[in-house]
Amino acid sequence: MPDPKRKLLEAAIDHVARHGVGDLSLRTLAAAIGTSHRMLIYHFGSKEGLLVEVVREVEARQRAVLAGLDLGADRSPFEIAREFWRHLTGEALRHNERLFFELYGQALQGRPGTTEMLDGIIDDWLAPMAELLGRLGVDEADRESHARLGLAVTRGLLLDLVTTGDVEAVTAAMDRFLDRYARGVLT
């Protein structure tokens, strides 16, 4: 039998992916996922606590996708990077990405219940990205800085995407980044 907290988290993730959060109240969210606001408070402490957990889980899932990318010998690093970019820019993640940036800003401002999101927000990505870069042949001494730059470019373009909705423009910008920067690193 699944853990009740996990089951509620999964339902909240699904709800956010389909509907976003906007000004959604904890009571409305609870009703939408078949529970009470008291159960959400019991398991997550607050609406912000629940949303931070949603973001953390969605981020963990994206790192799992990154780790599972097929690096077959017949695939170029550019094809691999573009595959991950297509995944990140898919409509299914749009509400979660919007939530990520909303909570990120609140956490940076010190809003109660959100600051825990900052723990690992960068570092949790650097190791898997550096590991992938190592599998692609990047020198060990350079991996972390390249991972940090790749993370910054990706997040910047995702912020552009949730702001403008212009998938074509942000994909063109990512392609430019990959063509100009990554070619020098990955070839």
N, C-alpha and C. Protein backbone atom coordinates (compact mmCIF):
# COMPACT_ATOMS: atom_id res chain seq x y z
N MET A 1 0.84 -1.18 0.00
CA MET A 1 0.00 0.00 0.00
C MET A 1 0.89 1.25 0.00
N PRO A 2 0.60 2.21 -0.88
CA PRO A 2 1.45 3.39 -0.95
C PRO A 2 1.35 4.25 0.31
N ASP A 3 2.43 4.91 0.63
CA ASP A 3 2.49 5.85 1.73
C ASP A 3 1.46 6.96 1.50
N PRO A 4 0.63 7.28 2.50
CA PRO A 4 -0.41 8.31 2.30
C PRO A 4 0.16 9.67 1.88
N LYS A 5 1.27 10.06 2.46
CA LYS A 5 1.89 11.33 2.09
C LYS A 5 2.32 11.30 0.63
N ARG A 6 2.91 10.18 0.22
CA ARG A 6 3.37 10.03 -1.17
C ARG A 6 2.19 10.08 -2.13
N LYS A 7 1.11 9.43 -1.74
CA LYS A 7 -0.09 9.41 -2.58
C LYS A 7 -0.65 10.83 -2.76
N LEU A 8 -0.68 11.61 -1.69
CA LEU A 8 -1.14 13.00 -1.77
C LEU A 8 -0.19 13.84 -2.63
N LEU A 9 1.10 13.62 -2.47
CA LEU A 9 2.08 14.36 -3.27
C LEU A 9 1.90 14.06 -4.75
N GLU A 10 1.73 12.79 -5.09
CA GLU A 10 1.52 12.41 -6.50
C GLU A 10 0.27 13.07 -7.06
N ALA A 11 -0.80 13.08 -6.27
CA ALA A 11 -2.05 13.71 -6.72
C ALA A 11 -1.86 15.21 -6.90
N ALA A 12 -1.13 15.85 -6.00
CA ALA A 12 -0.88 17.28 -6.12
C ALA A 12 -0.03 17.58 -7.35
N ILE A 13 0.98 16.76 -7.62
CA ILE A 13 1.82 16.94 -8.80
C ILE A 13 0.97 16.84 -10.07
N ASP A 14 0.12 15.84 -10.12
CA ASP A 14 -0.75 15.67 -11.29
C ASP A 14 -1.69 16.88 -11.45
N HIS A 15 -2.25 17.34 -10.34
CA HIS A 15 -3.16 18.49 -10.40
C HIS A 15 -2.43 19.74 -10.90
N VAL A 16 -1.26 20.01 -10.35
CA VAL A 16 -0.49 21.19 -10.77
C VAL A 16 -0.11 21.08 -12.24
N ALA A 17 0.28 19.90 -12.68
CA ALA A 17 0.66 19.72 -14.09
C ALA A 17 -0.51 20.02 -15.03
N ARG A 18 -1.72 19.69 -14.61
CA ARG A 18 -2.89 19.92 -15.46
C ARG A 18 -3.48 21.31 -15.33
N HIS A 19 -3.42 21.88 -14.12
CA HIS A 19 -4.16 23.12 -13.86
C HIS A 19 -3.32 24.30 -13.40
N GLY A 20 -2.07 24.06 -13.02
CA GLY A 20 -1.29 25.14 -12.43
C GLY A 20 -1.77 25.43 -11.01
N VAL A 21 -1.24 26.49 -10.42
CA VAL A 21 -1.67 26.84 -9.07
C VAL A 21 -2.32 28.21 -8.99
N GLY A 22 -1.81 29.17 -9.73
CA GLY A 22 -2.39 30.51 -9.68
C GLY A 22 -2.66 30.93 -8.25
N ASP A 23 -3.92 31.24 -7.94
CA ASP A 23 -4.29 31.62 -6.58
C ASP A 23 -5.04 30.47 -5.88
N LEU A 24 -4.73 29.27 -6.24
CA LEU A 24 -5.36 28.07 -5.69
C LEU A 24 -5.18 28.01 -4.18
N SER A 25 -6.27 27.81 -3.47
CA SER A 25 -6.19 27.68 -2.01
C SER A 25 -5.91 26.22 -1.65
N LEU A 26 -5.45 26.03 -0.44
CA LEU A 26 -5.20 24.67 0.05
C LEU A 26 -6.50 23.89 0.12
N ARG A 27 -7.58 24.52 0.49
CA ARG A 27 -8.88 23.84 0.55
C ARG A 27 -9.34 23.39 -0.85
N THR A 28 -9.17 24.26 -1.83
CA THR A 28 -9.57 23.93 -3.20
C THR A 28 -8.70 22.80 -3.74
N LEU A 29 -7.41 22.88 -3.50
CA LEU A 29 -6.50 21.81 -3.93
C LEU A 29 -6.88 20.50 -3.26
N ALA A 30 -7.13 20.54 -1.96
CA ALA A 30 -7.50 19.33 -1.23
C ALA A 30 -8.75 18.70 -1.83
N ALA A 31 -9.76 19.51 -2.10
CA ALA A 31 -11.00 19.00 -2.69
C ALA A 31 -10.74 18.38 -4.06
N ALA A 32 -9.88 19.03 -4.83
CA ALA A 32 -9.58 18.54 -6.19
C ALA A 32 -8.86 17.20 -6.18
N ILE A 33 -8.08 16.94 -5.14
CA ILE A 33 -7.32 15.68 -5.10
C ILE A 33 -7.92 14.66 -4.13
N GLY A 34 -9.11 14.96 -3.61
CA GLY A 34 -9.83 13.98 -2.82
C GLY A 34 -9.38 13.82 -1.39
N THR A 35 -9.01 14.92 -0.75
CA THR A 35 -8.61 14.86 0.65
C THR A 35 -9.11 16.13 1.34
N SER A 36 -8.66 16.34 2.54
CA SER A 36 -9.02 17.57 3.27
C SER A 36 -7.79 18.46 3.41
N HIS A 37 -8.04 19.74 3.61
CA HIS A 37 -6.91 20.65 3.80
C HIS A 37 -6.15 20.28 5.08
N ARG A 38 -6.85 19.73 6.07
CA ARG A 38 -6.18 19.32 7.31
C ARG A 38 -5.17 18.20 7.07
N MET A 39 -5.50 17.27 6.17
CA MET A 39 -4.55 16.19 5.86
C MET A 39 -3.32 16.75 5.14
N LEU A 40 -3.54 17.73 4.27
CA LEU A 40 -2.40 18.35 3.58
C LEU A 40 -1.51 19.09 4.59
N ILE A 41 -2.12 19.79 5.51
CA ILE A 41 -1.34 20.48 6.55
C ILE A 41 -0.61 19.47 7.43
N TYR A 42 -1.29 18.38 7.78
CA TYR A 42 -0.66 17.34 8.60
C TYR A 42 0.60 16.80 7.93
N HIS A 43 0.52 16.52 6.63
CA HIS A 43 1.64 15.90 5.92
C HIS A 43 2.69 16.90 5.44
N PHE A 44 2.28 18.13 5.12
CA PHE A 44 3.22 19.07 4.48
C PHE A 44 3.42 20.36 5.25
N GLY A 45 2.65 20.59 6.30
CA GLY A 45 2.83 21.76 7.15
C GLY A 45 2.09 23.00 6.69
N SER A 46 2.04 23.22 5.39
CA SER A 46 1.41 24.42 4.84
C SER A 46 1.27 24.25 3.33
N LYS A 47 0.55 25.16 2.72
CA LYS A 47 0.44 25.16 1.26
C LYS A 47 1.83 25.29 0.65
N GLU A 48 2.62 26.21 1.19
CA GLU A 48 3.98 26.41 0.66
C GLU A 48 4.82 25.15 0.82
N GLY A 49 4.68 24.48 1.96
CA GLY A 49 5.42 23.23 2.17
C GLY A 49 5.05 22.18 1.15
N LEU A 50 3.77 22.08 0.84
CA LEU A 50 3.32 21.13 -0.18
C LEU A 50 3.88 21.52 -1.55
N LEU A 51 3.80 22.78 -1.90
CA LEU A 51 4.28 23.21 -3.22
C LEU A 51 5.79 23.04 -3.36
N VAL A 52 6.53 23.28 -2.28
CA VAL A 52 7.98 23.03 -2.32
C VAL A 52 8.24 21.56 -2.57
N GLU A 53 7.47 20.68 -1.94
CA GLU A 53 7.63 19.24 -2.18
C GLU A 53 7.27 18.87 -3.62
N VAL A 54 6.26 19.51 -4.17
CA VAL A 54 5.92 19.29 -5.58
C VAL A 54 7.11 19.65 -6.45
N VAL A 55 7.69 20.82 -6.23
CA VAL A 55 8.83 21.26 -7.02
C VAL A 55 10.00 20.30 -6.86
N ARG A 56 10.30 19.92 -5.64
CA ARG A 56 11.43 19.00 -5.41
C ARG A 56 11.23 17.67 -6.14
N GLU A 57 10.03 17.14 -6.10
CA GLU A 57 9.77 15.86 -6.76
C GLU A 57 9.85 16.00 -8.28
N VAL A 58 9.29 17.07 -8.83
CA VAL A 58 9.35 17.27 -10.27
C VAL A 58 10.81 17.45 -10.70
N GLU A 59 11.59 18.18 -9.93
CA GLU A 59 13.02 18.34 -10.22
C GLU A 59 13.73 16.99 -10.18
N ALA A 60 13.43 16.17 -9.18
CA ALA A 60 14.04 14.83 -9.08
C ALA A 60 13.69 13.99 -10.30
N ARG A 61 12.48 14.09 -10.77
CA ARG A 61 12.07 13.34 -11.96
C ARG A 61 12.84 13.82 -13.19
N GLN A 62 13.09 15.12 -13.28
CA GLN A 62 13.83 15.63 -14.43
C GLN A 62 15.29 15.18 -14.38
N ARG A 63 15.86 15.12 -13.18
CA ARG A 63 17.23 14.60 -13.05
C ARG A 63 17.28 13.13 -13.43
N ALA A 64 16.23 12.37 -13.14
CA ALA A 64 16.17 10.96 -13.54
C ALA A 64 16.10 10.84 -15.06
N VAL A 65 15.35 11.72 -15.71
CA VAL A 65 15.31 11.72 -17.17
C VAL A 65 16.70 12.02 -17.72
N LEU A 66 17.38 13.00 -17.14
CA LEU A 66 18.74 13.35 -17.57
C LEU A 66 19.66 12.14 -17.43
N ALA A 67 19.60 11.48 -16.29
CA ALA A 67 20.47 10.33 -16.05
C ALA A 67 20.17 9.17 -16.99
N GLY A 68 18.92 9.09 -17.46
CA GLY A 68 18.53 7.98 -18.32
C GLY A 68 18.66 8.25 -19.81
N LEU A 69 19.23 9.39 -20.18
CA LEU A 69 19.38 9.69 -21.61
C LEU A 69 20.25 8.65 -22.29
N ASP A 70 19.85 8.24 -23.47
CA ASP A 70 20.60 7.28 -24.27
C ASP A 70 21.81 7.97 -24.88
N LEU A 71 23.00 7.53 -24.47
CA LEU A 71 24.24 8.11 -24.99
C LEU A 71 24.87 7.19 -26.03
N GLY A 72 24.07 6.44 -26.74
CA GLY A 72 24.58 5.49 -27.72
C GLY A 72 25.62 6.10 -28.64
N ALA A 73 26.51 5.26 -29.11
CA ALA A 73 27.63 5.71 -29.94
C ALA A 73 27.16 6.40 -31.21
N ASP A 74 25.97 6.08 -31.67
CA ASP A 74 25.48 6.69 -32.91
C ASP A 74 24.80 8.04 -32.68
N ARG A 75 24.77 8.50 -31.42
CA ARG A 75 24.11 9.77 -31.10
C ARG A 75 25.14 10.83 -30.75
N SER A 76 24.97 12.01 -31.31
CA SER A 76 25.88 13.10 -31.00
C SER A 76 25.46 13.76 -29.69
N PRO A 77 26.39 14.44 -29.02
CA PRO A 77 26.02 15.18 -27.81
C PRO A 77 24.91 16.21 -28.07
N PHE A 78 24.86 16.76 -29.27
CA PHE A 78 23.85 17.75 -29.63
C PHE A 78 22.47 17.11 -29.68
N GLU A 79 22.39 15.90 -30.25
CA GLU A 79 21.11 15.18 -30.28
C GLU A 79 20.63 14.87 -28.87
N ILE A 80 21.55 14.49 -28.01
CA ILE A 80 21.22 14.15 -26.63
C ILE A 80 20.71 15.39 -25.90
N ALA A 81 21.44 16.50 -26.04
CA ALA A 81 21.04 17.75 -25.39
C ALA A 81 19.70 18.24 -25.92
N ARG A 82 19.50 18.13 -27.21
CA ARG A 82 18.23 18.58 -27.79
C ARG A 82 17.07 17.70 -27.34
N GLU A 83 17.32 16.41 -27.18
CA GLU A 83 16.27 15.52 -26.68
C GLU A 83 15.82 15.95 -25.28
N PHE A 84 16.79 16.24 -24.42
CA PHE A 84 16.45 16.68 -23.07
C PHE A 84 15.73 18.03 -23.11
N TRP A 85 16.18 18.93 -23.96
CA TRP A 85 15.53 20.23 -24.10
C TRP A 85 14.08 20.07 -24.56
N ARG A 86 13.84 19.19 -25.52
CA ARG A 86 12.46 18.95 -25.98
C ARG A 86 11.59 18.45 -24.82
N HIS A 87 12.17 17.59 -24.00
CA HIS A 87 11.44 17.10 -22.84
C HIS A 87 11.10 18.26 -21.89
N LEU A 88 12.09 19.10 -21.58
CA LEU A 88 11.88 20.19 -20.65
C LEU A 88 10.89 21.23 -21.15
N THR A 89 10.83 21.41 -22.46
CA THR A 89 9.94 22.44 -23.02
C THR A 89 8.58 21.89 -23.42
N GLY A 90 8.33 20.64 -23.11
CA GLY A 90 7.03 20.05 -23.42
C GLY A 90 5.93 20.69 -22.59
N GLU A 91 4.77 20.73 -23.16
CA GLU A 91 3.61 21.36 -22.50
C GLU A 91 3.31 20.72 -21.14
N ALA A 92 3.60 19.44 -20.98
CA ALA A 92 3.28 18.74 -19.74
C ALA A 92 4.00 19.32 -18.53
N LEU A 93 5.12 19.98 -18.74
CA LEU A 93 5.89 20.54 -17.62
C LEU A 93 5.65 22.03 -17.39
N ARG A 94 4.91 22.67 -18.25
CA ARG A 94 4.79 24.14 -18.21
C ARG A 94 4.30 24.68 -16.88
N HIS A 95 3.23 24.12 -16.32
CA HIS A 95 2.72 24.61 -15.03
C HIS A 95 3.74 24.37 -13.91
N ASN A 96 4.42 23.24 -13.96
CA ASN A 96 5.42 22.95 -12.94
C ASN A 96 6.60 23.91 -13.05
N GLU A 97 6.98 24.26 -14.26
CA GLU A 97 8.08 25.22 -14.43
C GLU A 97 7.67 26.59 -13.92
N ARG A 98 6.45 26.99 -14.20
CA ARG A 98 5.95 28.27 -13.69
C ARG A 98 5.97 28.26 -12.16
N LEU A 99 5.53 27.18 -11.54
CA LEU A 99 5.55 27.04 -10.09
C LEU A 99 6.98 27.10 -9.57
N PHE A 100 7.91 26.45 -10.25
CA PHE A 100 9.31 26.47 -9.85
C PHE A 100 9.81 27.91 -9.72
N PHE A 101 9.59 28.71 -10.76
CA PHE A 101 10.11 30.07 -10.73
C PHE A 101 9.38 30.95 -9.71
N GLU A 102 8.09 30.73 -9.54
CA GLU A 102 7.33 31.49 -8.54
C GLU A 102 7.88 31.21 -7.14
N LEU A 103 8.05 29.94 -6.81
CA LEU A 103 8.56 29.59 -5.49
C LEU A 103 10.02 29.96 -5.31
N TYR A 104 10.79 29.87 -6.38
CA TYR A 104 12.20 30.23 -6.32
C TYR A 104 12.33 31.70 -5.91
N GLY A 105 11.55 32.56 -6.54
CA GLY A 105 11.56 33.98 -6.19
C GLY A 105 11.12 34.21 -4.75
N GLN A 106 10.09 33.51 -4.33
CA GLN A 106 9.62 33.66 -2.95
C GLN A 106 10.68 33.18 -1.96
N ALA A 107 11.34 32.08 -2.28
CA ALA A 107 12.38 31.56 -1.40
C ALA A 107 13.54 32.54 -1.30
N LEU A 108 13.92 33.14 -2.41
CA LEU A 108 15.01 34.12 -2.39
C LEU A 108 14.65 35.34 -1.55
N GLN A 109 13.37 35.65 -1.46
CA GLN A 109 12.91 36.77 -0.64
C GLN A 109 12.70 36.37 0.83
N GLY A 110 12.88 35.09 1.13
CA GLY A 110 12.76 34.61 2.50
C GLY A 110 11.34 34.35 2.95
N ARG A 111 10.42 34.14 2.02
CA ARG A 111 9.03 33.88 2.40
C ARG A 111 8.96 32.58 3.21
N PRO A 112 8.33 32.64 4.37
CA PRO A 112 8.23 31.44 5.21
C PRO A 112 7.60 30.26 4.45
N GLY A 113 8.17 29.09 4.68
CA GLY A 113 7.68 27.87 4.06
C GLY A 113 8.28 27.58 2.71
N THR A 114 9.01 28.54 2.14
CA THR A 114 9.58 28.32 0.81
C THR A 114 11.11 28.25 0.82
N THR A 115 11.75 28.77 1.86
CA THR A 115 13.21 28.87 1.85
C THR A 115 13.90 27.51 1.78
N GLU A 116 13.22 26.45 2.22
CA GLU A 116 13.81 25.11 2.15
C GLU A 116 14.06 24.69 0.70
N MET A 117 13.34 25.32 -0.21
CA MET A 117 13.51 24.99 -1.63
C MET A 117 14.93 25.31 -2.10
N LEU A 118 15.57 26.28 -1.48
CA LEU A 118 16.91 26.69 -1.91
C LEU A 118 17.97 25.63 -1.62
N ASP A 119 17.69 24.76 -0.65
CA ASP A 119 18.64 23.69 -0.33
C ASP A 119 18.76 22.74 -1.51
N GLY A 120 19.89 22.76 -2.16
CA GLY A 120 20.14 21.87 -3.28
C GLY A 120 19.63 22.35 -4.62
N ILE A 121 19.05 23.53 -4.70
CA ILE A 121 18.45 24.00 -5.95
C ILE A 121 19.46 24.07 -7.09
N ILE A 122 20.71 24.30 -6.77
CA ILE A 122 21.79 24.30 -7.76
C ILE A 122 22.58 22.99 -7.64
N ASP A 123 23.05 22.72 -6.44
CA ASP A 123 23.96 21.58 -6.24
C ASP A 123 23.36 20.24 -6.62
N ASP A 124 22.06 20.06 -6.45
CA ASP A 124 21.44 18.78 -6.81
C ASP A 124 21.54 18.50 -8.30
N TRP A 125 21.72 19.54 -9.11
CA TRP A 125 21.86 19.37 -10.55
C TRP A 125 23.31 19.23 -11.00
N LEU A 126 24.24 19.82 -10.26
CA LEU A 126 25.63 19.86 -10.75
C LEU A 126 26.25 18.48 -10.87
N ALA A 127 26.05 17.62 -9.88
CA ALA A 127 26.66 16.29 -9.93
C ALA A 127 26.14 15.46 -11.10
N PRO A 128 24.81 15.35 -11.31
CA PRO A 128 24.36 14.54 -12.45
C PRO A 128 24.74 15.15 -13.79
N MET A 129 24.77 16.47 -13.86
CA MET A 129 25.18 17.09 -15.12
C MET A 129 26.67 16.87 -15.37
N ALA A 130 27.47 17.00 -14.31
CA ALA A 130 28.91 16.76 -14.44
C ALA A 130 29.18 15.30 -14.82
N GLU A 131 28.39 14.38 -14.25
CA GLU A 131 28.55 12.96 -14.58
C GLU A 131 28.24 12.73 -16.06
N LEU A 132 27.18 13.34 -16.54
CA LEU A 132 26.82 13.22 -17.96
C LEU A 132 27.93 13.81 -18.83
N LEU A 133 28.44 14.97 -18.45
CA LEU A 133 29.53 15.59 -19.21
C LEU A 133 30.76 14.68 -19.23
N GLY A 134 31.03 14.01 -18.13
CA GLY A 134 32.13 13.05 -18.09
C GLY A 134 31.91 11.92 -19.06
N ARG A 135 30.68 11.41 -19.12
CA ARG A 135 30.36 10.33 -20.07
C ARG A 135 30.50 10.81 -21.51
N LEU A 136 30.38 12.13 -21.71
CA LEU A 136 30.53 12.70 -23.05
C LEU A 136 31.97 13.13 -23.34
N GLY A 137 32.87 12.91 -22.39
CA GLY A 137 34.28 13.17 -22.64
C GLY A 137 34.84 14.49 -22.16
N VAL A 138 34.10 15.25 -21.38
CA VAL A 138 34.60 16.53 -20.87
C VAL A 138 35.60 16.26 -19.74
N ASP A 139 36.72 16.98 -19.74
CA ASP A 139 37.74 16.81 -18.70
C ASP A 139 37.14 17.05 -17.32
N GLU A 140 37.58 16.26 -16.36
CA GLU A 140 37.04 16.34 -15.01
C GLU A 140 37.17 17.74 -14.40
N ALA A 141 38.29 18.39 -14.64
CA ALA A 141 38.53 19.72 -14.06
C ALA A 141 37.54 20.76 -14.57
N ASP A 142 36.95 20.53 -15.72
CA ASP A 142 36.05 21.51 -16.34
C ASP A 142 34.57 21.19 -16.16
N ARG A 143 34.25 20.02 -15.67
CA ARG A 143 32.85 19.57 -15.66
C ARG A 143 31.92 20.45 -14.83
N GLU A 144 32.34 20.82 -13.61
CA GLU A 144 31.42 21.58 -12.76
C GLU A 144 31.10 22.94 -13.35
N SER A 145 32.10 23.63 -13.88
CA SER A 145 31.80 24.96 -14.45
C SER A 145 30.93 24.84 -15.69
N HIS A 146 31.14 23.82 -16.49
CA HIS A 146 30.29 23.62 -17.67
C HIS A 146 28.87 23.23 -17.24
N ALA A 147 28.77 22.40 -16.19
CA ALA A 147 27.45 22.03 -15.69
C ALA A 147 26.71 23.25 -15.16
N ARG A 148 27.40 24.10 -14.44
CA ARG A 148 26.78 25.31 -13.88
C ARG A 148 26.31 26.24 -15.00
N LEU A 149 27.12 26.39 -16.03
CA LEU A 149 26.73 27.24 -17.15
C LEU A 149 25.53 26.64 -17.89
N GLY A 150 25.56 25.35 -18.12
CA GLY A 150 24.44 24.69 -18.79
C GLY A 150 23.15 24.82 -18.00
N LEU A 151 23.24 24.69 -16.67
CA LEU A 151 22.07 24.85 -15.81
C LEU A 151 21.54 26.28 -15.89
N ALA A 152 22.44 27.25 -15.86
CA ALA A 152 22.02 28.66 -15.90
C ALA A 152 21.35 28.99 -17.23
N VAL A 153 21.91 28.54 -18.33
CA VAL A 153 21.31 28.80 -19.64
C VAL A 153 19.95 28.12 -19.73
N THR A 154 19.88 26.88 -19.30
CA THR A 154 18.61 26.15 -19.36
C THR A 154 17.53 26.84 -18.53
N ARG A 155 17.87 27.18 -17.30
CA ARG A 155 16.87 27.84 -16.45
C ARG A 155 16.48 29.21 -17.00
N GLY A 156 17.45 29.94 -17.52
CA GLY A 156 17.13 31.24 -18.10
C GLY A 156 16.17 31.12 -19.27
N LEU A 157 16.41 30.15 -20.13
CA LEU A 157 15.53 29.96 -21.28
C LEU A 157 14.17 29.40 -20.86
N LEU A 158 14.13 28.59 -19.81
CA LEU A 158 12.84 28.12 -19.31
C LEU A 158 12.04 29.27 -18.70
N LEU A 159 12.72 30.20 -18.03
CA LEU A 159 12.04 31.38 -17.52
C LEU A 159 11.47 32.20 -18.68
N ASP A 160 12.24 32.34 -19.74
CA ASP A 160 11.76 33.01 -20.95
C ASP A 160 10.51 32.29 -21.47
N LEU A 161 10.55 30.97 -21.50
CA LEU A 161 9.43 30.19 -22.02
C LEU A 161 8.16 30.39 -21.20
N VAL A 162 8.26 30.32 -19.87
CA VAL A 162 7.04 30.49 -19.07
C VAL A 162 6.55 31.93 -19.11
N THR A 163 7.43 32.86 -19.45
CA THR A 163 7.03 34.26 -19.56
C THR A 163 6.37 34.55 -20.90
N THR A 164 6.98 34.03 -21.98
CA THR A 164 6.51 34.38 -23.33
C THR A 164 5.66 33.29 -23.97
N GLY A 165 5.88 32.04 -23.59
CA GLY A 165 5.19 30.92 -24.24
C GLY A 165 5.75 30.62 -25.62
N ASP A 166 6.84 31.24 -25.99
CA ASP A 166 7.39 31.12 -27.33
C ASP A 166 8.41 29.97 -27.41
N VAL A 167 7.90 28.75 -27.60
CA VAL A 167 8.76 27.56 -27.66
C VAL A 167 9.75 27.67 -28.80
N GLU A 168 9.30 28.15 -29.93
CA GLU A 168 10.17 28.27 -31.11
C GLU A 168 11.37 29.17 -30.83
N ALA A 169 11.14 30.32 -30.22
CA ALA A 169 12.22 31.26 -29.95
C ALA A 169 13.22 30.72 -28.92
N VAL A 170 12.71 30.11 -27.83
CA VAL A 170 13.64 29.60 -26.83
C VAL A 170 14.40 28.39 -27.35
N THR A 171 13.77 27.60 -28.20
CA THR A 171 14.48 26.46 -28.80
C THR A 171 15.55 26.95 -29.76
N ALA A 172 15.26 27.99 -30.51
CA ALA A 172 16.28 28.58 -31.39
C ALA A 172 17.45 29.11 -30.58
N ALA A 173 17.16 29.72 -29.44
CA ALA A 173 18.24 30.22 -28.58
C ALA A 173 19.05 29.06 -28.00
N MET A 174 18.38 27.99 -27.58
CA MET A 174 19.11 26.83 -27.07
C MET A 174 19.96 26.21 -28.16
N ASP A 175 19.41 26.11 -29.36
CA ASP A 175 20.19 25.58 -30.48
C ASP A 175 21.44 26.44 -30.72
N ARG A 176 21.28 27.75 -30.62
CA ARG A 176 22.43 28.66 -30.80
C ARG A 176 23.47 28.40 -29.72
N PHE A 177 23.01 28.26 -28.47
CA PHE A 177 23.93 27.95 -27.38
C PHE A 177 24.67 26.65 -27.65
N LEU A 178 23.93 25.62 -28.01
CA LEU A 178 24.56 24.33 -28.26
C LEU A 178 25.54 24.40 -29.42
N ASP A 179 25.16 25.10 -30.47
CA ASP A 179 26.03 25.21 -31.65
C ASP A 179 27.29 26.00 -31.35
N ARG A 180 27.17 27.09 -30.62
CA ARG A 180 28.32 27.96 -30.37
C ARG A 180 29.16 27.54 -29.18
N TYR A 181 28.54 27.14 -28.12
CA TYR A 181 29.27 26.83 -26.90
C TYR A 181 29.60 25.34 -26.78
N ALA A 182 28.58 24.54 -26.87
CA ALA A 182 28.77 23.12 -26.61
C ALA A 182 29.67 22.45 -27.62
N ARG A 183 29.67 22.90 -28.85
CA ARG A 183 30.55 22.29 -29.84
C ARG A 183 32.01 22.39 -29.43
N GLY A 184 32.38 23.51 -28.85
CA GLY A 184 33.78 23.68 -28.40
C GLY A 184 34.11 22.82 -27.21
N VAL A 185 33.12 22.44 -26.43
CA VAL A 185 33.33 21.65 -25.22
C VAL A 185 33.21 20.16 -25.50
N LEU A 186 32.25 19.79 -26.33
CA LEU A 186 31.92 18.39 -26.49
C LEU A 186 32.51 17.72 -27.73
N THR A 187 33.29 18.45 -28.47
CA THR A 187 33.89 17.83 -29.66
C THR A 187 35.39 17.71 -29.53
